[in-house]
């Protein structure tokens, strides 16, 4: 491991944290960036495991709210419905992700051109949704009906295709079903907790024999960088979305996707 490897891990961790909770696909960004930097990790484990830093950012920012929910679980039906709703929304990704894990890591993660195309398509969808979104009927991310939470969970499964974006898929799904922009983003934050923690645990288990000490140090560097960057994003994203909507992210996706295709055509 060289200083260059550590700097690359730092940059990739920062990119992960900055992009995880906005609808631009953090996986696409770090896979494309890693491709052009020549950064390699065993089974793309680095790219998955550093996401736990972003999960901890959610826990940090929302600690007081989660603590109140935990304290109210025995007596408050609303608190119990919130926890059950998150678990219900998590189920589709848990089942499909476990069944398709090998295909996702060995095929989809290894196809940069597909990632660029899905970035562009997702950007077009965001631009469209931001204009035609139906009148919102739900503005409380912690009080969504269980069936609605399950439907959003199925939308999240689209993010198993790198470039589709986990947050983007859940946010678009929520908005299409009447959740307002701010609440859709916040529900996406909450749903990230079991989804990304589950992906972390499963990927760590599957690749436990392939990781070296050098891999571990790079993961720690990326993890810390992702945590710091994600805290900043989580603290500012909701106000940004309330003022500007999701169109800026749509344009960003298109720009990155087109630039990626050009880069692949020029340097491979």
XYZ file of C-alpha atoms in Angstrom, residues 38-172:
135
model
C -7.131 2.620 -11.359
C -8.240 1.922 -7.785
C -9.041 -1.743 -7.161
C -10.475 -3.527 -4.142
C -11.139 -7.233 -3.668
C -14.676 -7.895 -4.914
C -15.414 -4.152 -4.749
C -15.671 -4.613 -0.983
C -14.147 -1.194 -0.256
C -16.967 0.541 -2.141
C -19.613 -1.272 -0.068
C -18.006 -1.212 3.370
C -17.252 2.518 3.494
C -21.007 3.131 3.222
C -21.253 2.337 6.932
C -19.647 5.723 7.566
C -22.640 7.349 5.904
C -24.996 5.215 8.029
C -23.334 6.473 11.189
C -23.827 10.030 9.945
C -27.601 9.434 9.931
C -27.444 8.024 13.464
C -25.442 11.029 14.612
C -27.664 13.710 13.100
C -30.943 12.016 14.116
C -29.758 10.582 17.441
C -32.227 12.488 19.624
C -35.186 11.568 17.421
C -34.206 7.890 17.308
C -33.718 7.910 21.081
C -37.256 9.237 21.582
C -38.631 6.550 19.263
C -36.811 3.850 21.223
C -38.126 5.202 24.520
C -41.698 5.363 23.194
C -41.795 1.906 21.568
C -43.531 0.171 24.498
C -46.322 2.750 24.763
C -46.632 4.722 21.512
C -48.334 3.068 18.484
C -46.860 5.727 16.198
C -43.320 4.837 17.235
C -43.987 1.152 16.636
C -45.537 1.859 13.228
C -42.467 3.872 12.220
C -40.059 1.048 13.123
C -42.250 -1.594 11.457
C -42.592 0.631 8.365
C -38.812 0.898 7.978
C -38.402 -2.867 8.384
C -41.189 -3.557 5.861
C -39.599 -1.170 3.357
C -36.236 -2.887 3.869
C -37.503 -6.417 3.133
C -37.574 -6.305 -0.707
C -33.956 -5.153 -0.932
C -32.870 -7.697 1.681
C -34.367 -10.623 -0.221
C -33.508 -9.561 -3.775
C -30.066 -8.281 -2.775
C -29.127 -11.596 -1.157
C -30.351 -13.599 -4.151
C -28.666 -11.392 -6.764
C -25.502 -10.477 -4.829
C -23.108 -12.378 -7.081
C -24.567 -11.007 -10.310
C -24.588 -7.445 -8.997
C -20.951 -7.516 -7.865
C -19.467 -9.525 -10.731
C -21.448 -8.134 -13.682
C -23.193 -4.828 -12.952
C -20.321 -3.373 -10.899
C -17.941 -4.224 -13.728
C -19.791 -2.383 -16.500
C -18.829 1.327 -16.475
C -20.771 2.114 -19.662
C -23.987 0.787 -18.090
C -23.351 2.970 -15.047
C -23.017 6.064 -17.247
C -26.219 5.264 -19.144
C -28.230 4.714 -15.954
C -26.889 7.992 -14.560
C -28.200 9.811 -17.623
C -31.567 8.027 -17.619
C -32.013 8.659 -13.907
C -31.208 12.326 -14.426
C -33.908 12.611 -17.072
C -36.393 10.955 -14.703
C -35.529 13.428 -11.922
C -36.045 16.392 -14.251
C -39.414 14.982 -15.304
C -40.587 14.088 -11.793
C -39.634 17.507 -10.448
C -42.093 19.032 -12.932
C -45.051 16.628 -12.814
C -44.988 15.289 -9.255
C -48.544 14.787 -7.939
C -49.935 16.916 -5.136
C -48.381 15.559 -1.906
C -50.647 13.803 0.585
C -48.010 12.775 3.131
C -45.571 15.185 4.775
C -44.418 13.155 7.782
C -41.630 10.692 6.993
C -42.183 8.937 10.308
C -45.900 8.357 9.755
C -46.221 6.742 6.322
C -48.737 3.880 5.907
C -47.153 0.427 5.937
C -48.295 -0.447 2.403
C -46.789 2.790 1.097
C -43.526 2.009 2.902
C -43.455 -1.428 1.251
C -43.973 0.089 -2.199
C -41.100 2.514 -1.604
C -39.025 -0.506 -0.580
C -39.618 -2.090 -3.982
C -38.516 1.132 -5.660
C -35.313 0.935 -3.644
C -34.482 -2.357 -5.375
C -33.876 -0.427 -8.611
C -30.689 0.849 -6.981
C -29.123 -2.601 -7.293
C -28.276 -1.414 -10.799
C -25.281 0.909 -10.241
C -26.166 4.408 -11.355
C -29.848 4.201 -10.437
C -29.213 5.591 -6.911
C -30.714 4.167 -3.748
C -31.802 7.561 -2.477
C -33.005 8.601 -5.924
C -35.128 5.487 -6.357
C -36.772 5.802 -2.941
C -37.317 9.547 -3.280
C -38.876 9.251 -6.748
